[in-house]
Amino acid sequence: MFFYLTILIIFLTTILPVLIAVAYFTLIERQILSHIQKRQGPNIVGFYGLLQPLADGIKLLLKESILPRSSNLAIFIFAPIFTFTLALAGWTVIPFGEGIVLSDINIGILYIFAVSSLGVHSVIMAGWASNSKYAFLGALRSAAQMISYEISLGVTILSVLLCANSLNISEIVLSQNNNWYCFALLPMFILFFICTLAETNRHPFDLPEAEAELVSGYNVEYSAMGFALFFLAEYSNIILMCMLSALFFLGGWYPLFNLTFIPGIIWLVLKSLIFVYMFVIVRGILPRYRYDQLMRLGWKVFLPLSLGFFFILATLLISLNAT
């Protein structure tokens, strides 16, 4: 009985809010893109389209799941489930306020790294098990891209860890009580945001899902709930990255202008929404990179820049501590 009660509490406090956030992130994205492109967005289902995400979810739930005859069925079915599970697992160490966290472990950053690195395996499984050239090529692209930009992403986070002197996400936020890291670590802040775009396969780095070349990338053979699980995992990872950006660089739940009467969790959500808006704006205004440009940017530009700034920061901190 206690086990089922624990599962219910985890679902109500973590999984359900994330699923609701993902649903309405899609609505916000479609509305913003419609204004950028001067067209009508979702405005029929519910007031101002508020019930559109619910209608889309019901549509995907009721559709028939098509299983390709030549695919490896066991891995083909397991891949989207594994992807969705990993996407939700990362939220267990995210603090929404001081003491408001499901699992406040001292190695929260290492846990996030471990979970995000496992996402590459699910992409490869989906592309290979589909037995489709388009899906497999999209999986190879996605894996190479995620591994390449994960290195630069990790180096930028190491700079935050040097300043906070802790791997605990809550302590990183507490160390920004008087000074946000987005000012002291401005170059790393910019690199971190761009790397999150590439890590989540978002525009202008959405080469694994390039419609003109690969139709839909590694999930091209998926339909109904299989596609929905990949879709939910992708948008859950985007919101997670936006939340991490706010926690690492914008002071987390600490208020602006000493407006302490507003709860900290509201401040964290508002700061995360800034990055959500930037994700959508970037999709609406920037063209897609070529794949060779994407890899060259990751290995020849971002990695040397992040490593150089990291060594400069480490040298300055060591010299300051020595004096």
Short mmCIF file of C-alpha atoms in Angstrom, two decimals:
data_model
loop_
_atom_site.label_atom_id
_atom_site.label_comp_id
_atom_site.label_asym_id
_atom_site.label_seq_id
_atom_site.Cartn_x
_atom_site.Cartn_y
_atom_site.Cartn_z
CA MET A 1 0.00 0.00 0.00
CA PHE A 2 2.84 2.38 0.87
CA PHE A 3 4.52 1.66 -2.49
CA TYR A 4 1.40 2.55 -4.49
CA LEU A 5 0.90 5.68 -2.38
CA THR A 6 4.49 6.75 -3.13
CA ILE A 7 3.96 6.21 -6.87
CA LEU A 8 0.76 8.27 -6.72
CA ILE A 9 2.52 11.14 -4.92
CA ILE A 10 5.37 11.13 -7.47
CA PHE A 11 2.84 11.17 -10.32
CA LEU A 12 0.80 14.05 -8.88
CA THR A 13 3.80 16.19 -7.87
CA THR A 14 6.19 15.60 -10.77
CA ILE A 15 4.88 13.68 -13.78
CA LEU A 16 1.41 15.23 -14.10
CA PRO A 17 2.63 18.89 -13.94
CA VAL A 18 5.33 18.06 -16.52
CA LEU A 19 2.78 16.51 -18.90
CA ILE A 20 0.48 19.53 -18.52
CA ALA A 21 3.43 21.87 -19.12
CA VAL A 22 4.40 19.93 -22.27
CA ALA A 23 0.83 20.07 -23.58
CA TYR A 24 0.53 23.82 -23.21
CA PHE A 25 4.08 24.45 -24.38
CA THR A 26 2.94 23.11 -27.76
CA LEU A 27 0.01 25.56 -27.71
CA ILE A 28 2.24 28.51 -26.79
CA GLU A 29 4.68 27.54 -29.54
CA ARG A 30 1.98 27.32 -32.20
CA GLN A 31 0.45 30.63 -31.16
CA ILE A 32 3.81 32.47 -31.18
CA LEU A 33 4.78 30.97 -34.55
CA SER A 34 1.40 31.95 -35.99
CA HIS A 35 2.01 35.58 -34.99
CA ILE A 36 5.54 35.52 -36.42
CA GLN A 37 4.23 34.14 -39.74
CA LYS A 38 1.11 36.37 -39.73
CA ARG A 39 -1.43 33.53 -39.81
CA GLN A 40 -4.13 32.06 -37.59
CA GLY A 41 -2.99 29.65 -34.90
CA PRO A 42 -5.17 27.18 -32.94
CA ASN A 43 -8.35 29.11 -32.12
CA ILE A 44 -11.28 26.71 -32.63
CA VAL A 45 -11.07 24.00 -29.95
CA GLY A 46 -11.89 25.79 -26.70
CA PHE A 47 -11.48 29.48 -25.88
CA TYR A 48 -8.49 30.79 -27.88
CA GLY A 49 -7.50 27.18 -28.59
CA LEU A 50 -6.95 26.23 -24.93
CA LEU A 51 -8.36 22.74 -25.47
CA GLN A 52 -6.29 22.07 -28.61
CA PRO A 53 -3.52 20.14 -26.73
CA LEU A 54 -6.19 17.90 -25.19
CA ALA A 55 -7.72 17.24 -28.62
CA ASP A 56 -4.30 16.41 -30.08
CA GLY A 57 -3.59 14.00 -27.23
CA ILE A 58 -6.92 12.21 -27.66
CA LYS A 59 -6.33 11.99 -31.43
CA LEU A 60 -2.93 10.33 -30.97
CA LEU A 61 -4.31 8.02 -28.28
CA LEU A 62 -7.12 6.77 -30.53
CA LYS A 63 -5.01 6.29 -33.66
CA GLU A 64 -3.84 2.86 -34.76
CA SER A 65 -0.23 1.98 -33.97
CA ILE A 66 1.40 0.68 -37.14
CA LEU A 67 4.25 -1.79 -36.61
CA PRO A 68 6.52 -2.21 -39.67
CA ARG A 69 6.75 -5.85 -40.75
CA SER A 70 10.54 -5.78 -41.20
CA SER A 71 11.29 -4.00 -37.92
CA ASN A 72 12.67 -5.50 -34.72
CA LEU A 73 9.38 -5.31 -32.82
CA ALA A 74 10.72 -5.69 -29.29
CA ILE A 75 13.24 -2.83 -29.60
CA PHE A 76 10.86 -0.82 -31.81
CA ILE A 77 8.23 -0.80 -29.06
CA PHE A 78 10.72 -0.39 -26.19
CA ALA A 79 12.57 2.65 -27.64
CA PRO A 80 9.81 5.31 -27.19
CA ILE A 81 8.95 3.96 -23.72
CA PHE A 82 12.62 4.17 -22.69
CA THR A 83 12.92 7.69 -24.13
CA PHE A 84 9.85 8.92 -22.27
CA THR A 85 11.00 7.32 -19.00
CA LEU A 86 14.40 9.02 -19.23
CA ALA A 87 12.75 12.36 -19.98
CA LEU A 88 10.70 12.12 -16.78
CA ALA A 89 13.56 10.72 -14.67
CA GLY A 90 15.55 13.94 -14.97
CA TRP A 91 12.85 15.90 -13.13
CA THR A 92 13.33 14.04 -9.85
CA VAL A 93 16.35 16.18 -8.83
CA ILE A 94 15.00 19.56 -10.01
CA PRO A 95 14.28 21.90 -7.05
CA PHE A 96 11.24 24.16 -7.50
CA GLY A 97 12.03 26.15 -4.37
CA GLU A 98 14.09 25.98 -1.22
CA GLY A 99 13.40 22.46 0.09
CA ILE A 100 10.81 21.76 -2.65
CA VAL A 101 12.49 18.86 -4.46
CA LEU A 102 11.65 15.21 -4.85
CA SER A 103 15.23 13.96 -4.36
CA ASP A 104 17.78 16.49 -3.10
CA ILE A 105 20.92 14.44 -3.75
CA ASN A 106 24.44 15.89 -3.52
CA ILE A 107 25.35 14.68 -7.02
CA GLY A 108 22.32 16.12 -8.81
CA ILE A 109 24.41 17.42 -11.72
CA LEU A 110 26.04 14.02 -12.29
CA TYR A 111 22.59 12.44 -12.24
CA ILE A 112 21.36 14.87 -14.93
CA PHE A 113 24.46 14.08 -17.04
CA ALA A 114 23.91 10.33 -16.67
CA VAL A 115 20.22 10.47 -17.62
CA SER A 116 20.78 12.79 -20.59
CA SER A 117 23.63 10.64 -21.94
CA LEU A 118 21.37 7.57 -21.93
CA GLY A 119 19.02 9.36 -24.33
CA VAL A 120 21.46 8.66 -27.16
CA HIS A 121 20.86 4.93 -26.77
CA SER A 122 17.11 5.27 -27.18
CA VAL A 123 17.54 7.29 -30.37
CA ILE A 124 19.89 4.69 -31.85
CA MET A 125 17.50 1.89 -30.86
CA ALA A 126 14.56 3.63 -32.54
CA GLY A 127 16.46 4.30 -35.76
CA TRP A 128 17.99 0.84 -36.02
CA ALA A 129 14.88 -1.13 -35.02
CA SER A 130 12.75 0.66 -37.63
CA ASN A 131 14.79 -0.96 -40.44
CA SER A 132 14.44 2.24 -42.48
CA LYS A 133 17.26 4.14 -44.16
CA TYR A 134 15.71 7.50 -43.28
CA ALA A 135 15.22 6.52 -39.64
CA PHE A 136 18.72 5.07 -39.29
CA LEU A 137 20.39 8.09 -40.90
CA GLY A 138 18.38 10.40 -38.62
CA ALA A 139 19.44 8.35 -35.59
CA LEU A 140 23.12 8.55 -36.55
CA ARG A 141 22.84 12.29 -37.04
CA SER A 142 21.06 12.75 -33.73
CA ALA A 143 23.54 10.61 -31.78
CA ALA A 144 26.56 12.39 -33.25
CA GLN A 145 24.99 15.79 -32.59
CA MET A 146 23.98 15.01 -29.00
CA ILE A 147 27.41 13.60 -28.12
CA SER A 148 29.23 16.52 -29.75
CA TYR A 149 27.31 19.28 -28.00
CA GLU A 150 27.03 17.38 -24.71
CA ILE A 151 30.78 17.94 -24.20
CA SER A 152 30.54 21.73 -24.54
CA LEU A 153 27.38 21.70 -22.43
CA GLY A 154 29.22 19.83 -19.69
CA VAL A 155 32.15 22.24 -19.73
CA THR A 156 29.82 25.23 -19.32
CA ILE A 157 28.17 23.55 -16.33
CA LEU A 158 31.62 22.84 -14.87
CA SER A 159 32.19 26.59 -14.78
CA VAL A 160 29.04 26.96 -12.68
CA LEU A 161 30.24 24.18 -10.39
CA LEU A 162 33.58 25.96 -9.88
CA CYS A 163 31.78 29.08 -8.70
CA ALA A 164 29.22 27.25 -6.54
CA ASN A 165 31.70 24.63 -5.24
CA SER A 166 28.92 22.02 -5.16
CA LEU A 167 27.22 19.38 -7.31
CA ASN A 168 23.91 19.91 -5.52
CA ILE A 169 21.46 21.92 -7.64
CA SER A 170 19.80 23.53 -4.62
CA GLU A 171 23.17 24.72 -3.30
CA ILE A 172 24.03 26.14 -6.73
CA VAL A 173 20.88 28.26 -6.54
CA LEU A 174 21.63 29.30 -2.94
CA SER A 175 25.11 30.45 -4.00
CA GLN A 176 23.42 32.98 -6.35
CA ASN A 177 21.63 34.83 -3.56
CA ASN A 178 23.59 38.04 -4.14
CA ASN A 179 24.89 37.64 -7.69
CA TRP A 180 23.46 35.67 -10.61
CA TYR A 181 25.94 33.71 -12.69
CA CYS A 182 24.52 35.05 -15.96
CA PHE A 183 26.52 38.25 -15.33
CA ALA A 184 29.82 36.80 -14.13
CA LEU A 185 29.68 33.90 -16.63
CA LEU A 186 28.03 35.67 -19.56
CA PRO A 187 30.02 33.87 -22.33
CA MET A 188 29.24 30.50 -20.74
CA PHE A 189 25.60 31.50 -20.35
CA ILE A 190 25.33 32.19 -24.09
CA LEU A 191 27.17 28.96 -24.98
CA PHE A 192 24.94 26.98 -22.61
CA PHE A 193 21.76 28.23 -24.23
CA ILE A 194 22.99 27.48 -27.76
CA CYS A 195 24.14 24.02 -26.68
CA THR A 196 20.71 23.30 -25.20
CA LEU A 197 19.21 24.02 -28.63
CA ALA A 198 21.55 21.48 -30.22
CA GLU A 199 21.18 18.94 -27.40
CA THR A 200 17.39 18.89 -27.77
CA ASN A 201 17.57 18.79 -31.61
CA ARG A 202 15.79 22.11 -31.91
CA HIS A 203 15.91 24.64 -34.70
CA PRO A 204 18.35 25.73 -36.16
CA PHE A 205 20.05 22.46 -35.17
CA ASP A 206 17.15 20.11 -36.04
CA LEU A 207 19.17 18.22 -38.67
CA PRO A 208 18.09 14.78 -37.37
CA GLU A 209 14.47 15.71 -38.23
CA ALA A 210 15.08 17.73 -41.39
CA GLU A 211 11.81 17.37 -43.29
CA ALA A 212 13.35 18.11 -46.69
CA GLU A 213 15.92 15.31 -46.31
CA LEU A 214 14.79 12.70 -43.78
CA VAL A 215 11.00 13.18 -43.62
CA SER A 216 10.96 13.00 -39.81
CA GLY A 217 14.27 11.47 -38.77
CA TYR A 218 14.63 8.56 -36.37
CA ASN A 219 10.89 8.48 -35.53
CA VAL A 220 9.66 8.41 -39.13
CA GLU A 221 8.18 4.89 -38.78
CA TYR A 222 6.32 5.66 -35.55
CA SER A 223 2.65 6.56 -35.30
CA ALA A 224 -0.02 7.03 -32.63
CA MET A 225 1.32 6.59 -29.08
CA GLY A 226 4.84 5.66 -30.21
CA PHE A 227 5.19 9.02 -31.90
CA ALA A 228 3.43 10.73 -28.97
CA LEU A 229 5.96 9.35 -26.48
CA PHE A 230 8.87 10.68 -28.55
CA PHE A 231 7.06 14.00 -28.88
CA LEU A 232 6.40 14.23 -25.11
CA ALA A 233 10.01 13.29 -24.32
CA GLU A 234 11.40 15.95 -26.67
CA TYR A 235 9.30 18.75 -25.24
CA SER A 236 9.86 17.54 -21.67
CA ASN A 237 13.61 17.76 -22.27
CA ILE A 238 13.21 21.28 -23.67
CA ILE A 239 11.34 22.45 -20.57
CA LEU A 240 13.93 20.69 -18.38
CA MET A 241 16.75 22.56 -20.14
CA CYS A 242 14.88 25.85 -19.71
CA MET A 243 14.47 25.09 -16.01
CA LEU A 244 18.17 24.24 -15.66
CA SER A 245 19.11 27.49 -17.42
CA ALA A 246 17.07 29.44 -14.87
CA LEU A 247 18.55 27.47 -11.96
CA PHE A 248 22.17 27.72 -13.09
CA PHE A 249 22.33 31.27 -14.39
CA LEU A 250 19.27 33.32 -13.31
CA GLY A 251 19.22 32.64 -9.59
CA GLY A 252 16.48 30.00 -9.63
CA TRP A 253 13.68 30.93 -7.26
CA TYR A 254 15.30 34.13 -5.98
CA PRO A 255 13.07 37.15 -6.77
CA LEU A 256 13.72 40.21 -8.92
CA PHE A 257 13.86 43.68 -7.34
CA ASN A 258 13.27 42.25 -3.83
CA LEU A 259 9.67 41.32 -4.67
CA THR A 260 9.62 38.71 -1.93
CA PHE A 261 5.82 38.63 -1.65
CA ILE A 262 5.71 36.52 -4.85
CA PRO A 263 6.49 32.82 -4.11
CA GLY A 264 9.86 31.51 -5.28
CA ILE A 265 8.31 28.80 -7.46
CA ILE A 266 6.47 31.51 -9.44
CA TRP A 267 9.78 33.29 -10.08
CA LEU A 268 11.37 30.05 -11.25
CA VAL A 269 8.49 29.39 -13.66
CA LEU A 270 8.61 32.96 -15.01
CA LYS A 271 12.37 32.76 -15.60
CA SER A 272 11.96 29.40 -17.32
CA LEU A 273 9.26 30.87 -19.55
CA ILE A 274 11.82 33.39 -20.80
CA PHE A 275 13.90 30.53 -22.20
CA VAL A 276 10.80 28.77 -23.54
CA TYR A 277 9.94 31.94 -25.45
CA MET A 278 13.51 32.15 -26.79
CA PHE A 279 13.33 28.52 -27.98
CA VAL A 280 10.21 29.33 -29.98
CA ILE A 281 11.54 32.64 -31.34
CA VAL A 282 14.74 30.97 -32.55
CA ARG A 283 12.63 28.38 -34.39
CA GLY A 284 10.61 31.09 -36.07
CA ILE A 285 13.40 33.39 -37.28
CA LEU A 286 16.59 31.38 -37.95
CA PRO A 287 17.38 29.15 -40.96
CA ARG A 288 18.58 25.57 -40.53
CA TYR A 289 22.31 24.80 -40.51
CA ARG A 290 23.93 22.33 -42.87
CA TYR A 291 25.19 19.23 -41.10
CA ASP A 292 28.87 19.96 -41.73
CA GLN A 293 28.37 23.48 -40.36
CA LEU A 294 26.68 22.03 -37.30
CA MET A 295 29.55 19.67 -36.47
CA ARG A 296 32.22 22.26 -37.25
CA LEU A 297 30.51 24.75 -34.92
CA GLY A 298 30.43 22.19 -32.11
CA TRP A 299 33.99 20.87 -32.35
CA LYS A 300 35.97 23.81 -33.74
CA VAL A 301 34.18 26.77 -32.13
CA PHE A 302 32.15 25.89 -29.05
CA LEU A 303 34.49 23.30 -27.54
CA PRO A 304 37.65 25.49 -27.71
CA LEU A 305 35.71 28.53 -26.45
CA SER A 306 34.17 26.69 -23.53
CA LEU A 307 37.46 25.02 -22.55
CA GLY A 308 39.36 28.31 -22.85
CA PHE A 309 36.92 30.20 -20.66
CA PHE A 310 36.84 27.32 -18.18
CA PHE A 311 40.64 27.33 -17.76
CA ILE A 312 40.68 31.14 -17.41
CA LEU A 313 37.97 30.97 -14.76
CA ALA A 314 39.77 28.16 -12.88
CA THR A 315 43.01 30.15 -12.94
CA LEU A 316 41.30 33.27 -11.59
CA LEU A 317 39.54 31.37 -8.80
CA ILE A 318 42.77 29.59 -7.77
CA SER A 319 44.69 32.86 -7.72
CA LEU A 320 41.98 34.59 -5.70
CA ASN A 321 41.89 31.75 -3.17
CA ALA A 322 45.70 31.79 -2.93
CA THR A 323 45.70 35.49 -2.09
#
